[in-house]
Amino acid sequence: MLLLSSTSVPIIDNFLNETDPGNYYLWHGDVSNYLDILPPSVKFDLVVTSPPYNIGKKYEERVELKEYVAWQKSVIEKIIPHVRDTGSICW
């Protein structure tokens, strides 16, 4: 299933409903925006991320370390409530 968010960013998932969220989600866009709209009841067994590493690659905008750490912390804080007690985050 391909859905479009309010910002027209594609969400590819098999979200069935809040009690049966399906088997996978692929989000192409800012994960912070997705986590803001994700129902609190949705829980994941595994979250795999690949954030920009802030090392000055051509495809990323390098920011001050303090700003980068604060941004990463804010994303992790939004992910944690959606990970099952037996789940994992691969950062």
Coordinates of N, CA, C and O in Angstrom, one line a residue:
M1 N 0.9 -1.2 0.0 CA 0.0 0.0 0.0 C 0.9 1.2 0.0 O 1.9 1.3 0.7
L2 N 0.6 2.2 -0.8 CA 1.3 3.5 -0.8 C 0.3 4.6 -0.3 O -0.7 4.7 -0.9
L3 N 0.7 5.3 0.7 CA -0.1 6.3 1.2 C 0.6 7.6 1.0 O 1.9 7.6 0.9
L4 N 0.0 8.7 1.1 CA 0.6 10.0 1.0 C 0.3 10.8 2.3 O -0.9 10.8 2.7
S5 N 1.3 11.3 2.9 CA 1.1 12.1 4.1 C 0.5 13.5 3.8 O 0.4 13.8 2.6
S6 N 0.2 14.3 4.8 CA -0.3 15.6 4.6 C 0.8 16.5 3.9 O 0.4 17.5 3.3
T7 N 2.0 16.1 3.9 CA 3.1 16.8 3.2 C 3.4 16.1 1.9 O 4.4 16.4 1.3
S8 N 2.6 15.2 1.4 CA 2.8 14.5 0.2 C 4.1 13.7 0.1 O 4.6 13.4 -0.9
V9 N 4.5 13.2 1.3 CA 5.7 12.3 1.4 C 5.1 10.9 1.4 O 4.2 10.6 2.2
P10 N 5.6 10.0 0.5 CA 5.1 8.7 0.5 C 5.4 7.8 1.7 O 6.5 7.9 2.2
I11 N 4.4 7.1 2.2 CA 4.5 6.1 3.2 C 4.2 4.8 2.6 O 3.1 4.6 2.1
I12 N 5.1 3.9 2.6 CA 4.8 2.5 2.1 C 4.7 1.6 3.3 O 5.6 1.5 4.2
D13 N 3.5 1.0 3.5 CA 3.3 0.2 4.6 C 2.2 -0.8 4.4 O 1.6 -0.9 3.3
N14 N 1.9 -1.6 5.4 CA 0.8 -2.5 5.3 C 0.0 -2.4 6.6 O -0.5 -3.3 7.2
F15 N -0.2 -1.1 7.0 CA -0.9 -0.8 8.3 C -2.3 -1.2 8.1 O -3.0 -0.7 7.2
L16 N -2.8 -2.1 8.9 CA -4.2 -2.6 8.8 C -5.1 -1.7 9.7 O -6.1 -1.2 9.3
N17 N -4.7 -1.6 11.0 CA -5.5 -0.8 12.0 C -4.6 -0.7 13.2 O -3.5 -1.3 13.3
E18 N -5.1 0.0 14.2 CA -4.3 0.3 15.4 C -4.0 -1.0 16.2 O -2.9 -1.1 16.9
T19 N -4.9 -2.0 16.2 CA -4.6 -3.2 16.9 C -3.9 -4.2 16.1 O -3.3 -5.2 16.7
D20 N -3.8 -4.1 14.8 CA -3.1 -5.0 13.9 C -2.3 -4.2 12.9 O -2.7 -4.0 11.8
P21 N -1.1 -3.7 13.4 CA -0.4 -2.7 12.5 C 0.3 -3.3 11.3 O 1.0 -2.6 10.6
G22 N 0.1 -4.6 11.1 CA 0.8 -5.2 9.9 C 2.2 -5.7 10.2 O 2.6 -5.7 11.4
N23 N 3.0 -5.9 9.2 CA 4.3 -6.5 9.4 C 5.5 -5.5 9.2 O 6.5 -5.7 9.6
Y24 N 5.3 -4.4 8.4 CA 6.4 -3.5 8.1 C 5.9 -2.1 7.8 O 4.7 -1.9 7.4
Y25 N 6.8 -1.2 7.9 CA 6.6 0.2 7.5 C 7.9 0.7 6.9 O 9.0 0.4 7.4
L26 N 7.8 1.3 5.8 CA 8.9 2.0 5.2 C 8.5 3.5 5.0 O 7.4 3.8 4.4
W27 N 9.2 4.4 5.6 CA 8.8 5.8 5.6 C 10.0 6.5 4.9 O 11.1 6.5 5.2
H28 N 9.6 7.3 3.8 CA 10.6 8.0 3.1 C 10.3 9.5 3.4 O 9.4 10.1 2.9
G29 N 11.1 10.0 4.3 CA 10.9 11.4 4.7 C 11.5 11.6 6.1 O 12.2 10.7 6.7
D30 N 11.1 12.7 6.8 CA 11.6 13.0 8.1 C 10.8 12.1 9.1 O 9.6 12.3 9.3
V31 N 11.6 11.3 9.8 CA 10.9 10.3 10.7 C 10.3 11.1 11.9 O 9.3 10.6 12.4
S32 N 10.8 12.2 12.2 CA 10.1 13.0 13.3 C 8.7 13.3 12.9 O 7.8 13.2 13.8
N33 N 8.4 13.7 11.7 CA 7.1 14.0 11.3 C 6.2 12.7 11.3 O 5.0 12.8 11.7
Y34 N 6.7 11.6 10.9 CA 6.0 10.4 11.0 C 5.6 10.0 12.4 O 4.5 9.6 12.7
L35 N 6.6 10.1 13.3 CA 6.4 9.7 14.7 C 5.3 10.6 15.3 O 4.6 10.2 16.2
D36 N 5.3 11.8 14.9 CA 4.3 12.8 15.4 C 2.8 12.3 15.1 O 1.9 12.6 15.8
I37 N 2.7 11.7 13.9 CA 1.3 11.3 13.5 C 1.0 9.8 13.8 O -0.1 9.4 13.6
L38 N 2.0 9.0 14.2 CA 1.8 7.6 14.5 C 1.0 7.4 15.8 O 1.3 8.0 16.8
P39 N -0.1 6.6 15.7 CA -0.9 6.4 16.9 C -0.1 5.8 18.0 O 0.8 4.9 17.7
P40 N -0.3 6.2 19.2 CA 0.5 5.7 20.4 C 0.4 4.2 20.5 O 1.4 3.6 21.1
S41 N -0.6 3.6 20.1 CA -0.8 2.1 20.3 C 0.1 1.3 19.4 O 0.3 0.1 19.6
V42 N 0.7 1.9 18.3 CA 1.5 1.2 17.4 C 2.9 0.9 18.0 O 3.5 1.9 18.5
K43 N 3.2 -0.4 18.1 CA 4.5 -0.8 18.7 C 5.3 -1.6 17.7 O 4.8 -2.3 16.9
F44 N 6.6 -1.4 17.7 CA 7.5 -2.1 16.8 C 8.4 -3.1 17.6 O 8.8 -2.8 18.7
D45 N 8.7 -4.2 17.0 CA 9.7 -5.2 17.5 C 11.1 -4.7 17.2 O 12.0 -5.0 18.0
L46 N 11.3 -4.1 16.0 CA 12.6 -3.7 15.6 C 12.5 -2.3 14.9 O 11.7 -2.2 14.0
V47 N 13.4 -1.4 15.2 CA 13.5 -0.1 14.5 C 14.9 -0.1 14.0 O 15.9 -0.2 14.7
V48 N 15.1 0.1 12.7 CA 16.4 0.2 12.0 C 16.4 1.6 11.4 O 15.6 2.0 10.7
T49 N 17.5 2.3 11.8 CA 17.6 3.7 11.3 C 18.9 3.9 10.6 O 19.9 3.1 10.8
S50 N 19.0 4.9 9.8 CA 20.3 5.3 9.2 C 20.3 6.8 9.1 O 20.0 7.4 8.1
P51 N 20.5 7.5 10.3 CA 20.5 8.9 10.3 C 21.7 9.5 9.5 O 22.7 8.8 9.4
P52 N 21.6 10.7 9.1 CA 22.8 11.4 8.6 C 23.9 11.4 9.8 O 23.5 11.6 10.9
Y53 N 25.1 11.2 9.4 CA 26.2 11.1 10.5 C 26.9 12.4 10.7 O 27.8 12.5 11.5
N54 N 26.5 13.5 10.1 CA 27.0 14.8 10.3 C 28.5 14.9 10.2 O 29.2 15.5 11.0
I55 N 29.0 14.3 9.1 CA 30.4 14.3 8.8 C 30.8 15.1 7.6 O 31.9 15.0 7.1
G56 N 29.8 15.8 7.0 CA 30.1 16.6 5.9 C 30.0 16.0 4.5 O 30.6 16.5 3.5
K57 N 29.2 14.9 4.4 CA 29.1 14.3 3.1 C 28.3 15.2 2.1 O 27.6 16.1 2.6
K58 N 28.4 15.0 0.8 CA 27.8 15.9 -0.1 C 26.3 16.0 0.0 O 25.6 17.0 -0.2
Y59 N 25.6 14.9 0.5 CA 24.2 14.8 0.6 C 23.6 15.2 2.0 O 22.4 15.1 2.2
E60 N 24.5 15.7 2.9 CA 24.0 16.1 4.2 C 24.4 17.5 4.5 O 25.5 18.0 4.0
E61 N 23.7 18.2 5.4 CA 24.1 19.5 5.8 C 24.7 19.4 7.2 O 24.0 18.9 8.2
R62 N 26.0 19.7 7.3 CA 26.6 19.6 8.6 C 26.2 20.7 9.6 O 26.1 21.8 9.2
V63 N 25.9 20.3 10.8 CA 25.5 21.3 11.8 C 26.5 21.2 13.0 O 27.2 20.2 13.2
E64 N 26.4 22.1 13.9 CA 27.2 22.1 15.2 C 26.9 20.8 15.9 O 25.7 20.3 15.9
L65 N 27.9 20.2 16.6 CA 27.7 18.9 17.3 C 26.6 19.0 18.3 O 25.8 18.1 18.4
K66 N 26.5 20.0 19.1 CA 25.4 20.2 20.1 C 24.1 20.1 19.5 O 23.1 19.5 20.0
E67 N 23.9 20.8 18.3 CA 22.6 20.8 17.6 C 22.3 19.4 17.1 O 21.2 18.9 17.2
Y68 N 23.3 18.7 16.5 CA 23.1 17.4 16.0 C 22.7 16.4 17.1 O 21.8 15.6 16.9
V69 N 23.4 16.4 18.2 CA 23.1 15.5 19.3 C 21.7 15.8 19.8 O 20.9 14.8 20.1
A70 N 21.3 17.0 20.0 CA 19.9 17.4 20.4 C 18.9 16.8 19.4 O 17.8 16.3 19.9
W71 N 19.1 17.0 18.1 CA 18.2 16.4 17.1 C 18.1 14.9 17.2 O 17.0 14.4 17.2
Q72 N 19.2 14.2 17.3 CA 19.2 12.8 17.4 C 18.5 12.3 18.7 O 17.7 11.4 18.7
K73 N 18.7 13.0 19.8 CA 18.1 12.7 21.1 C 16.5 12.9 20.9 O 15.8 12.0 21.4
S74 N 16.1 13.9 20.3 CA 14.7 14.1 20.1 C 14.0 13.0 19.3 O 12.9 12.6 19.6
V75 N 14.7 12.5 18.3 CA 14.1 11.4 17.5 C 14.1 10.1 18.3 O 13.1 9.4 18.3
I76 N 15.2 9.9 19.0 CA 15.2 8.6 19.9 C 14.1 8.7 20.9 O 13.4 7.7 21.2
E77 N 13.9 9.8 21.5 CA 12.8 10.0 22.5 C 11.4 9.7 21.9 O 10.5 9.3 22.6
K78 N 11.2 10.0 20.6 CA 10.0 9.8 20.0 C 9.8 8.3 19.6 O 8.7 7.8 19.5
I79 N 10.9 7.6 19.3 CA 10.9 6.2 18.9 C 10.6 5.3 20.1 O 9.8 4.4 20.0
I80 N 11.3 5.6 21.2 CA 11.2 4.7 22.4 C 9.8 4.3 22.8 O 9.5 3.1 23.0
P81 N 8.8 5.2 22.8 CA 7.5 4.8 23.2 C 6.8 3.8 22.2 O 5.8 3.1 22.6
H82 N 7.4 3.7 21.0 CA 6.8 2.8 20.0 C 7.5 1.5 19.9 O 7.2 0.7 19.0
V83 N 8.5 1.2 20.7 CA 9.2 0.0 20.7 C 8.7 -0.9 21.8 O 8.6 -0.5 23.0
R84 N 8.4 -2.1 21.5 CA 7.9 -3.1 22.5 C 9.0 -3.3 23.6 O 10.1 -3.1 23.3
D85 N 8.5 -3.7 24.8 CA 9.5 -4.0 25.8 C 10.5 -5.0 25.4 O 11.7 -5.0 25.9
T86 N 10.2 -5.9 24.5 CA 11.1 -6.9 24.1 C 11.8 -6.5 22.8 O 12.5 -7.3 22.2
G87 N 11.6 -5.3 22.3 CA 12.1 -4.8 21.0 C 13.5 -4.2 21.1 O 14.1 -4.1 22.2
S88 N 13.9 -3.8 19.9 CA 15.3 -3.2 19.8 C 15.3 -2.1 18.8 O 14.5 -2.0 17.9
I89 N 16.2 -1.2 19.0 CA 16.5 -0.1 18.1 C 17.9 -0.3 17.6 O 18.9 -0.4 18.4
C90 N 18.1 -0.3 16.3 CA 19.4 -0.4 15.7 C 19.7 1.0 15.1 O 19.1 1.3 14.1
W91 N 20.5 1.7 15.8 CA 20.8 3.1 15.4 C 21.9 3.2 14.4 O 23.0 2.9 14.6

